[in-house]
Amino acid sequence: MDEKKILLVEDNPVNRRLAIFLLRSQGYQVREATSALDAFEILKTEQFDLIVMDIQLPGMDGLEATTKLRAEPATAEIPVIAVTSYAMAGDRDKALAAGCSGYVTKPIDKTIFLAEIGRHLK
């Protein structure tokens, strides 16, 4: 089976370790970035099947980063899953409007998180 490659964009080390552990436990290859700018640098030279994007990032937030990804032909079709501690009414809609393919709230529920990832990698 072809191993799916995921770019994880998360600035919090604890959240990053948890997400990496969960994703690798399912056999996914994971590359990590701690900011949107780091992610854009990585995307210049590597291709991914999916991006897991934290919304609260230093510098450029995840919604702005996703909007930029959607505007670039090379990254426009890569599914982006928003992961956020924002759980207010309308936040899911904002993420989807920015171009996110899915939305998961923190703290991460491993079953929901992995189901959302799997749904977009089929």
Short mmCIF file of N, CA, C and O in Angstrom, two decimals:
data_model
loop_
_atom_site.label_atom_id
_atom_site.label_comp_id
_atom_site.label_asym_id
_atom_site.label_seq_id
_atom_site.Cartn_x
_atom_site.Cartn_y
_atom_site.Cartn_z
N MET A 1 0.85 -1.19 0.00
CA MET A 1 0.00 0.00 0.00
C MET A 1 0.88 1.25 0.00
O MET A 1 1.90 1.29 0.68
N ASP A 2 0.47 2.24 -0.74
CA ASP A 2 1.21 3.49 -0.84
C ASP A 2 1.00 4.29 0.44
O ASP A 2 -0.13 4.54 0.84
N GLU A 3 2.10 4.66 1.10
CA GLU A 3 2.00 5.42 2.35
C GLU A 3 1.61 6.86 2.06
O GLU A 3 2.27 7.53 1.28
N LYS A 4 0.55 7.33 2.69
CA LYS A 4 0.08 8.70 2.49
C LYS A 4 0.99 9.65 3.27
O LYS A 4 1.42 9.37 4.39
N LYS A 5 1.24 10.82 2.68
CA LYS A 5 2.15 11.81 3.27
C LYS A 5 1.35 13.02 3.74
O LYS A 5 0.61 13.62 2.96
N ILE A 6 1.52 13.36 5.02
CA ILE A 6 0.76 14.45 5.64
C ILE A 6 1.72 15.52 6.14
O ILE A 6 2.73 15.22 6.78
N LEU A 7 1.38 16.78 5.86
CA LEU A 7 2.10 17.92 6.43
C LEU A 7 1.31 18.42 7.62
O LEU A 7 0.14 18.79 7.49
N LEU A 8 1.92 18.39 8.80
CA LEU A 8 1.29 18.86 10.03
C LEU A 8 1.84 20.25 10.34
O LEU A 8 3.05 20.42 10.52
N VAL A 9 0.96 21.25 10.39
CA VAL A 9 1.36 22.62 10.69
C VAL A 9 0.79 22.97 12.07
O VAL A 9 -0.40 23.23 12.22
N GLU A 10 1.66 22.92 13.07
CA GLU A 10 1.23 23.10 14.48
C GLU A 10 2.39 23.68 15.26
O GLU A 10 3.49 23.14 15.24
N ASP A 11 2.15 24.80 15.96
CA ASP A 11 3.23 25.45 16.71
C ASP A 11 3.39 24.93 18.14
O ASP A 11 4.45 25.06 18.72
N ASN A 12 2.35 24.33 18.70
CA ASN A 12 2.42 23.85 20.08
C ASN A 12 3.08 22.47 20.12
O ASN A 12 2.57 21.53 19.51
N PRO A 13 4.21 22.33 20.85
CA PRO A 13 4.94 21.06 20.84
C PRO A 13 4.13 19.87 21.38
O PRO A 13 4.25 18.76 20.89
N VAL A 14 3.30 20.09 22.38
CA VAL A 14 2.50 19.01 22.96
C VAL A 14 1.45 18.54 21.95
O VAL A 14 1.30 17.34 21.70
N ASN A 15 0.76 19.48 21.33
CA ASN A 15 -0.24 19.13 20.32
C ASN A 15 0.41 18.46 19.11
O ASN A 15 -0.14 17.54 18.51
N ARG A 16 1.60 18.94 18.74
CA ARG A 16 2.33 18.39 17.60
C ARG A 16 2.71 16.93 17.88
O ARG A 16 2.50 16.07 17.03
N ARG A 17 3.23 16.65 19.08
CA ARG A 17 3.62 15.28 19.42
C ARG A 17 2.42 14.34 19.39
O ARG A 17 2.51 13.21 18.89
N LEU A 18 1.29 14.79 19.94
CA LEU A 18 0.09 13.96 19.94
C LEU A 18 -0.37 13.65 18.52
O LEU A 18 -0.64 12.50 18.17
N ALA A 19 -0.45 14.68 17.69
CA ALA A 19 -0.92 14.49 16.31
C ALA A 19 0.04 13.56 15.54
O ALA A 19 -0.41 12.68 14.80
N ILE A 20 1.34 13.77 15.71
CA ILE A 20 2.32 12.92 15.03
C ILE A 20 2.15 11.46 15.47
O ILE A 20 2.14 10.55 14.65
N PHE A 21 2.01 11.25 16.76
CA PHE A 21 1.83 9.90 17.29
C PHE A 21 0.59 9.24 16.68
O PHE A 21 0.65 8.10 16.20
N LEU A 22 -0.52 9.96 16.68
CA LEU A 22 -1.77 9.40 16.14
C LEU A 22 -1.65 9.10 14.65
O LEU A 22 -2.06 8.03 14.19
N LEU A 23 -1.08 10.03 13.90
CA LEU A 23 -0.97 9.85 12.45
C LEU A 23 -0.02 8.70 12.10
O LEU A 23 -0.33 7.87 11.24
N ARG A 24 1.13 8.65 12.76
CA ARG A 24 2.09 7.58 12.48
C ARG A 24 1.55 6.22 12.91
O ARG A 24 1.87 5.21 12.29
N SER A 25 0.70 6.20 13.94
CA SER A 25 0.11 4.93 14.39
C SER A 25 -0.79 4.33 13.30
O SER A 25 -1.06 3.13 13.31
N GLN A 26 -1.23 5.17 12.37
CA GLN A 26 -2.07 4.71 11.26
C GLN A 26 -1.27 4.47 9.99
O GLN A 26 -1.83 4.22 8.93
N GLY A 27 0.07 4.60 10.08
CA GLY A 27 0.92 4.32 8.94
C GLY A 27 1.18 5.50 8.02
O GLY A 27 1.77 5.34 6.96
N TYR A 28 0.76 6.69 8.43
CA TYR A 28 1.00 7.87 7.59
C TYR A 28 2.42 8.38 7.80
O TYR A 28 2.96 8.33 8.90
N GLN A 29 3.02 8.91 6.73
CA GLN A 29 4.28 9.64 6.83
C GLN A 29 3.92 11.05 7.27
O GLN A 29 2.99 11.63 6.72
N VAL A 30 4.65 11.61 8.22
CA VAL A 30 4.32 12.95 8.72
C VAL A 30 5.55 13.84 8.64
O VAL A 30 6.63 13.47 9.08
N ARG A 31 5.35 15.01 8.06
CA ARG A 31 6.38 16.07 8.03
C ARG A 31 5.79 17.20 8.85
O ARG A 31 4.59 17.50 8.72
N GLU A 32 6.58 17.83 9.69
CA GLU A 32 6.03 18.88 10.55
C GLU A 32 6.58 20.26 10.23
O GLU A 32 7.72 20.40 9.80
N ALA A 33 5.73 21.26 10.45
CA ALA A 33 6.10 22.67 10.32
C ALA A 33 5.52 23.38 11.54
O ALA A 33 4.43 23.03 12.01
N THR A 34 6.24 24.37 12.05
CA THR A 34 5.77 25.08 13.24
C THR A 34 5.11 26.43 12.93
O THR A 34 4.65 27.11 13.82
N SER A 35 5.08 26.78 11.65
CA SER A 35 4.41 28.02 11.23
C SER A 35 3.96 27.87 9.79
O SER A 35 4.42 26.98 9.07
N ALA A 36 3.08 28.76 9.37
CA ALA A 36 2.63 28.76 7.98
C ALA A 36 3.80 29.02 7.04
O ALA A 36 3.90 28.39 5.98
N LEU A 37 4.69 29.93 7.43
CA LEU A 37 5.84 30.24 6.57
C LEU A 37 6.74 29.02 6.39
O LEU A 37 7.21 28.75 5.29
N ASP A 38 6.95 28.26 7.48
CA ASP A 38 7.72 27.00 7.37
C ASP A 38 7.02 26.04 6.41
O ASP A 38 7.66 25.40 5.59
N ALA A 39 5.69 25.96 6.52
CA ALA A 39 4.92 25.06 5.67
C ALA A 39 5.09 25.43 4.19
O ALA A 39 5.29 24.56 3.35
N PHE A 40 5.04 26.73 3.88
CA PHE A 40 5.19 27.16 2.49
C PHE A 40 6.58 26.81 1.95
O PHE A 40 6.71 26.43 0.79
N GLU A 41 7.61 26.90 2.80
CA GLU A 41 8.96 26.52 2.37
C GLU A 41 9.03 25.03 2.06
O GLU A 41 9.59 24.63 1.05
N ILE A 42 8.45 24.21 2.92
CA ILE A 42 8.44 22.77 2.72
C ILE A 42 7.66 22.41 1.44
O ILE A 42 8.09 21.56 0.66
N LEU A 43 6.54 23.09 1.22
CA LEU A 43 5.70 22.80 0.05
C LEU A 43 6.36 23.16 -1.28
O LEU A 43 5.92 22.70 -2.33
N LYS A 44 7.42 23.95 -1.23
CA LYS A 44 8.15 24.29 -2.47
C LYS A 44 8.88 23.07 -3.03
O LYS A 44 9.12 22.99 -4.23
N THR A 45 9.24 22.12 -2.15
CA THR A 45 10.06 20.99 -2.59
C THR A 45 9.44 19.61 -2.34
O THR A 45 9.97 18.61 -2.80
N GLU A 46 8.34 19.57 -1.59
CA GLU A 46 7.72 18.28 -1.28
C GLU A 46 6.24 18.30 -1.59
O GLU A 46 5.60 19.35 -1.52
N GLN A 47 5.70 17.12 -1.91
CA GLN A 47 4.27 16.99 -2.19
C GLN A 47 3.59 16.20 -1.07
O GLN A 47 4.20 15.28 -0.52
N PHE A 48 2.35 16.55 -0.78
CA PHE A 48 1.61 15.92 0.31
C PHE A 48 0.22 15.52 -0.15
O PHE A 48 -0.35 16.13 -1.05
N ASP A 49 -0.31 14.50 0.52
CA ASP A 49 -1.67 14.04 0.25
C ASP A 49 -2.69 14.81 1.06
O ASP A 49 -3.87 14.86 0.70
N LEU A 50 -2.25 15.40 2.18
CA LEU A 50 -3.16 16.12 3.07
C LEU A 50 -2.34 17.05 3.96
O LEU A 50 -1.19 16.77 4.26
N ILE A 51 -2.97 18.16 4.39
CA ILE A 51 -2.34 19.09 5.33
C ILE A 51 -3.24 19.21 6.55
O ILE A 51 -4.45 19.42 6.42
N VAL A 52 -2.65 19.07 7.73
CA VAL A 52 -3.35 19.31 8.99
C VAL A 52 -2.88 20.68 9.47
O VAL A 52 -1.69 20.87 9.72
N MET A 53 -3.80 21.64 9.55
CA MET A 53 -3.44 23.05 9.78
C MET A 53 -4.04 23.58 11.08
O MET A 53 -5.26 23.68 11.21
N ASP A 54 -3.16 23.93 12.02
CA ASP A 54 -3.63 24.64 13.22
C ASP A 54 -4.12 26.01 12.77
O ASP A 54 -3.58 26.58 11.82
N ILE A 55 -5.13 26.54 13.43
CA ILE A 55 -5.63 27.86 13.05
C ILE A 55 -4.85 28.97 13.75
O ILE A 55 -4.53 29.98 13.15
N GLN A 56 -4.53 28.77 15.02
CA GLN A 56 -3.77 29.79 15.77
C GLN A 56 -2.28 29.52 15.58
O GLN A 56 -1.71 28.69 16.27
N LEU A 57 -1.68 30.23 14.64
CA LEU A 57 -0.25 30.08 14.37
C LEU A 57 0.43 31.43 14.51
O LEU A 57 -0.19 32.47 14.29
N PRO A 58 1.73 31.43 14.83
CA PRO A 58 2.46 32.71 14.90
C PRO A 58 2.62 33.30 13.50
O PRO A 58 2.74 32.56 12.52
N GLY A 59 2.56 34.61 13.40
CA GLY A 59 2.69 35.27 12.10
C GLY A 59 1.39 35.16 11.34
O GLY A 59 0.41 35.81 11.67
N MET A 60 1.36 34.31 10.33
CA MET A 60 0.16 34.11 9.51
C MET A 60 -0.70 33.01 10.12
O MET A 60 -0.20 31.92 10.39
N ASP A 61 -1.99 33.28 10.34
CA ASP A 61 -2.84 32.24 10.93
C ASP A 61 -3.21 31.18 9.89
O ASP A 61 -2.98 31.35 8.68
N GLY A 62 -3.76 30.08 10.36
CA GLY A 62 -4.07 28.95 9.50
C GLY A 62 -5.12 29.23 8.45
O GLY A 62 -5.08 28.64 7.36
N LEU A 63 -6.05 30.13 8.73
CA LEU A 63 -7.08 30.45 7.73
C LEU A 63 -6.49 31.23 6.56
O LEU A 63 -6.77 30.94 5.40
N GLU A 64 -5.64 32.20 6.89
CA GLU A 64 -4.96 32.97 5.83
C GLU A 64 -4.05 32.05 5.02
O GLU A 64 -4.00 32.13 3.79
N ALA A 65 -3.35 31.15 5.71
CA ALA A 65 -2.46 30.21 5.02
C ALA A 65 -3.25 29.31 4.08
O ALA A 65 -2.84 29.07 2.94
N THR A 66 -4.41 28.84 4.53
CA THR A 66 -5.24 27.96 3.69
C THR A 66 -5.74 28.71 2.47
O THR A 66 -5.74 28.17 1.35
N THR A 67 -6.14 29.97 2.65
CA THR A 67 -6.58 30.78 1.52
C THR A 67 -5.47 30.90 0.49
O THR A 67 -5.69 30.77 -0.71
N LYS A 68 -4.23 31.11 0.96
CA LYS A 68 -3.08 31.20 0.05
C LYS A 68 -2.80 29.86 -0.64
O LYS A 68 -2.48 29.84 -1.83
N LEU A 69 -2.94 28.76 0.09
CA LEU A 69 -2.74 27.44 -0.52
C LEU A 69 -3.74 27.20 -1.65
O LEU A 69 -3.40 26.65 -2.69
N ARG A 70 -4.98 27.63 -1.44
CA ARG A 70 -6.04 27.44 -2.43
C ARG A 70 -5.79 28.28 -3.69
O ARG A 70 -6.24 27.92 -4.77
N ALA A 71 -5.05 29.38 -3.54
CA ALA A 71 -4.79 30.27 -4.66
C ALA A 71 -3.63 29.79 -5.55
O ALA A 71 -3.45 30.28 -6.65
N GLU A 72 -2.86 28.82 -5.05
CA GLU A 72 -1.70 28.30 -5.80
C GLU A 72 -2.06 27.00 -6.49
O GLU A 72 -2.51 26.06 -5.84
N PRO A 73 -1.84 26.92 -7.81
CA PRO A 73 -2.17 25.68 -8.54
C PRO A 73 -1.53 24.42 -7.95
O PRO A 73 -2.16 23.37 -7.91
N ALA A 74 -0.31 24.51 -7.46
CA ALA A 74 0.40 23.33 -6.94
C ALA A 74 -0.22 22.78 -5.65
O ALA A 74 -0.06 21.60 -5.34
N THR A 75 -0.92 23.63 -4.90
CA THR A 75 -1.47 23.20 -3.61
C THR A 75 -2.98 23.32 -3.52
O THR A 75 -3.57 22.95 -2.51
N ALA A 76 -3.61 23.82 -4.56
CA ALA A 76 -5.05 24.10 -4.52
C ALA A 76 -5.91 22.88 -4.23
O ALA A 76 -6.97 23.00 -3.62
N GLU A 77 -5.46 21.70 -4.65
CA GLU A 77 -6.28 20.49 -4.50
C GLU A 77 -5.95 19.64 -3.28
O GLU A 77 -6.60 18.64 -3.03
N ILE A 78 -4.95 20.04 -2.50
CA ILE A 78 -4.58 19.25 -1.32
C ILE A 78 -5.62 19.51 -0.22
O ILE A 78 -5.85 20.66 0.16
N PRO A 79 -6.25 18.44 0.31
CA PRO A 79 -7.20 18.65 1.41
C PRO A 79 -6.49 19.26 2.62
O PRO A 79 -5.37 18.87 2.95
N VAL A 80 -7.15 20.23 3.27
CA VAL A 80 -6.62 20.87 4.47
C VAL A 80 -7.63 20.65 5.59
O VAL A 80 -8.80 21.03 5.47
N ILE A 81 -7.17 20.03 6.68
CA ILE A 81 -8.01 19.83 7.85
C ILE A 81 -7.61 20.87 8.89
O ILE A 81 -6.47 20.90 9.34
N ALA A 82 -8.56 21.73 9.26
CA ALA A 82 -8.31 22.73 10.30
C ALA A 82 -8.40 22.05 11.66
O ALA A 82 -9.34 21.28 11.91
N VAL A 83 -7.43 22.32 12.52
CA VAL A 83 -7.45 21.83 13.89
C VAL A 83 -7.34 23.05 14.77
O VAL A 83 -6.39 23.83 14.65
N THR A 84 -8.33 23.23 15.65
CA THR A 84 -8.35 24.48 16.41
C THR A 84 -9.01 24.35 17.76
O THR A 84 -9.88 23.51 17.96
N SER A 85 -8.58 25.21 18.66
CA SER A 85 -9.24 25.29 19.97
C SER A 85 -10.42 26.26 19.89
O SER A 85 -11.20 26.36 20.82
N TYR A 86 -10.54 26.97 18.76
CA TYR A 86 -11.70 27.84 18.54
C TYR A 86 -12.91 26.93 18.34
O TYR A 86 -12.93 26.15 17.40
N ALA A 87 -13.88 27.02 19.19
CA ALA A 87 -15.07 26.18 19.02
C ALA A 87 -16.33 27.02 19.17
O ALA A 87 -17.35 26.55 19.63
N MET A 88 -16.23 28.28 18.78
CA MET A 88 -17.37 29.17 18.88
C MET A 88 -18.27 28.99 17.65
O MET A 88 -17.83 28.51 16.62
N ALA A 89 -19.50 29.41 17.80
CA ALA A 89 -20.44 29.34 16.67
C ALA A 89 -19.86 30.11 15.49
O ALA A 89 -19.35 31.21 15.65
N GLY A 90 -19.89 29.51 14.33
CA GLY A 90 -19.40 30.17 13.13
C GLY A 90 -17.94 29.88 12.80
O GLY A 90 -17.51 30.14 11.68
N ASP A 91 -17.17 29.36 13.75
CA ASP A 91 -15.74 29.10 13.48
C ASP A 91 -15.55 28.01 12.43
O ASP A 91 -14.69 28.13 11.57
N ARG A 92 -16.39 26.97 12.49
CA ARG A 92 -16.31 25.92 11.48
C ARG A 92 -16.60 26.50 10.09
O ARG A 92 -15.90 26.21 9.13
N ASP A 93 -17.63 27.36 10.02
CA ASP A 93 -17.99 27.98 8.75
C ASP A 93 -16.86 28.85 8.21
O ASP A 93 -16.60 28.87 7.01
N LYS A 94 -16.17 29.58 9.10
CA LYS A 94 -15.03 30.41 8.69
C LYS A 94 -13.92 29.55 8.10
O LYS A 94 -13.31 29.91 7.08
N ALA A 95 -13.65 28.41 8.75
CA ALA A 95 -12.60 27.52 8.27
C ALA A 95 -12.96 26.95 6.89
O ALA A 95 -12.13 26.93 5.98
N LEU A 96 -14.20 26.53 6.73
CA LEU A 96 -14.63 25.97 5.45
C LEU A 96 -14.63 27.05 4.37
O LEU A 96 -14.24 26.79 3.23
N ALA A 97 -15.03 28.28 4.72
CA ALA A 97 -15.03 29.39 3.77
C ALA A 97 -13.60 29.73 3.31
O ALA A 97 -13.39 30.16 2.18
N ALA A 98 -12.62 29.53 4.20
CA ALA A 98 -11.21 29.80 3.85
C ALA A 98 -10.64 28.72 2.95
O ALA A 98 -9.55 28.88 2.41
N GLY A 99 -11.37 27.62 2.80
CA GLY A 99 -10.91 26.56 1.91
C GLY A 99 -10.56 25.25 2.61
O GLY A 99 -10.10 24.32 1.97
N CYS A 100 -10.78 25.19 3.92
CA CYS A 100 -10.51 23.94 4.64
C CYS A 100 -11.50 22.86 4.21
O CYS A 100 -12.67 23.16 3.97
N SER A 101 -11.02 21.65 4.12
CA SER A 101 -11.85 20.52 3.71
C SER A 101 -12.56 19.89 4.90
O SER A 101 -13.57 19.22 4.75
N GLY A 102 -11.99 20.08 6.09
CA GLY A 102 -12.55 19.52 7.31
C GLY A 102 -12.14 20.36 8.51
O GLY A 102 -11.32 21.27 8.39
N TYR A 103 -12.71 20.01 9.68
CA TYR A 103 -12.54 20.83 10.87
C TYR A 103 -12.59 19.93 12.09
O TYR A 103 -13.55 19.15 12.24
N VAL A 104 -11.57 20.00 12.95
CA VAL A 104 -11.51 19.22 14.18
C VAL A 104 -11.16 20.16 15.32
O VAL A 104 -10.27 20.99 15.18
N THR A 105 -11.87 20.03 16.43
CA THR A 105 -11.59 20.91 17.57
C THR A 105 -10.61 20.25 18.55
O THR A 105 -10.50 19.02 18.61
N LYS A 106 -9.91 21.09 19.29
CA LYS A 106 -9.03 20.66 20.38
C LYS A 106 -9.81 20.82 21.68
O LYS A 106 -10.63 21.71 21.77
N PRO A 107 -9.51 20.04 22.69
CA PRO A 107 -8.52 18.97 22.66
C PRO A 107 -8.94 17.88 21.67
O PRO A 107 -10.12 17.59 21.52
N ILE A 108 -7.94 17.31 21.02
CA ILE A 108 -8.19 16.33 19.97
C ILE A 108 -8.79 15.05 20.55
O ILE A 108 -8.26 14.48 21.49
N ASP A 109 -9.92 14.66 19.97
CA ASP A 109 -10.50 13.34 20.24
C ASP A 109 -9.91 12.43 19.17
O ASP A 109 -10.15 12.64 17.98
N LYS A 110 -9.12 11.44 19.58
CA LYS A 110 -8.38 10.64 18.59
C LYS A 110 -9.28 9.96 17.57
O LYS A 110 -8.93 9.87 16.40
N THR A 111 -10.44 9.50 17.99
CA THR A 111 -11.35 8.81 17.06
C THR A 111 -11.87 9.77 16.00
O THR A 111 -11.85 9.45 14.80
N ILE A 112 -12.31 10.95 16.42
CA ILE A 112 -12.83 11.96 15.48
C ILE A 112 -11.70 12.44 14.56
O ILE A 112 -11.87 12.56 13.35
N PHE A 113 -10.54 12.72 15.15
CA PHE A 113 -9.39 13.22 14.38
C PHE A 113 -9.00 12.23 13.28
O PHE A 113 -8.90 12.59 12.10
N LEU A 114 -8.81 10.97 13.65
CA LEU A 114 -8.38 9.97 12.67
C LEU A 114 -9.47 9.67 11.64
O LEU A 114 -9.16 9.44 10.47
N ALA A 115 -10.73 9.74 12.05
CA ALA A 115 -11.83 9.53 11.09
C ALA A 115 -11.84 10.66 10.06
O ALA A 115 -12.04 10.40 8.87
N GLU A 116 -11.63 11.89 10.51
CA GLU A 116 -11.62 13.03 9.59
C GLU A 116 -10.45 12.93 8.62
O GLU A 116 -10.60 13.18 7.43
N ILE A 117 -9.28 12.53 9.12
CA ILE A 117 -8.11 12.37 8.26
C ILE A 117 -8.41 11.28 7.21
O ILE A 117 -8.22 11.49 6.02
N GLY A 118 -8.88 10.14 7.68
CA GLY A 118 -9.15 9.02 6.79
C GLY A 118 -10.18 9.34 5.72
O GLY A 118 -10.05 8.92 4.57
N ARG A 119 -11.18 10.11 6.10
CA ARG A 119 -12.24 10.50 5.17
C ARG A 119 -11.69 11.28 3.98
O ARG A 119 -12.16 11.14 2.87
N HIS A 120 -10.67 12.09 4.23
CA HIS A 120 -10.12 12.94 3.17
C HIS A 120 -8.96 12.29 2.41
O HIS A 120 -8.47 12.86 1.44
N LEU A 121 -8.53 11.12 2.86
CA LEU A 121 -7.46 10.42 2.17
C LEU A 121 -7.96 9.23 1.37
O LEU A 121 -7.17 8.48 0.81
N LYS A 122 -9.24 9.03 1.30
CA LYS A 122 -9.82 7.90 0.54
C LYS A 122 -9.63 8.12 -0.94
O LYS A 122 -9.74 9.19 -1.45
#
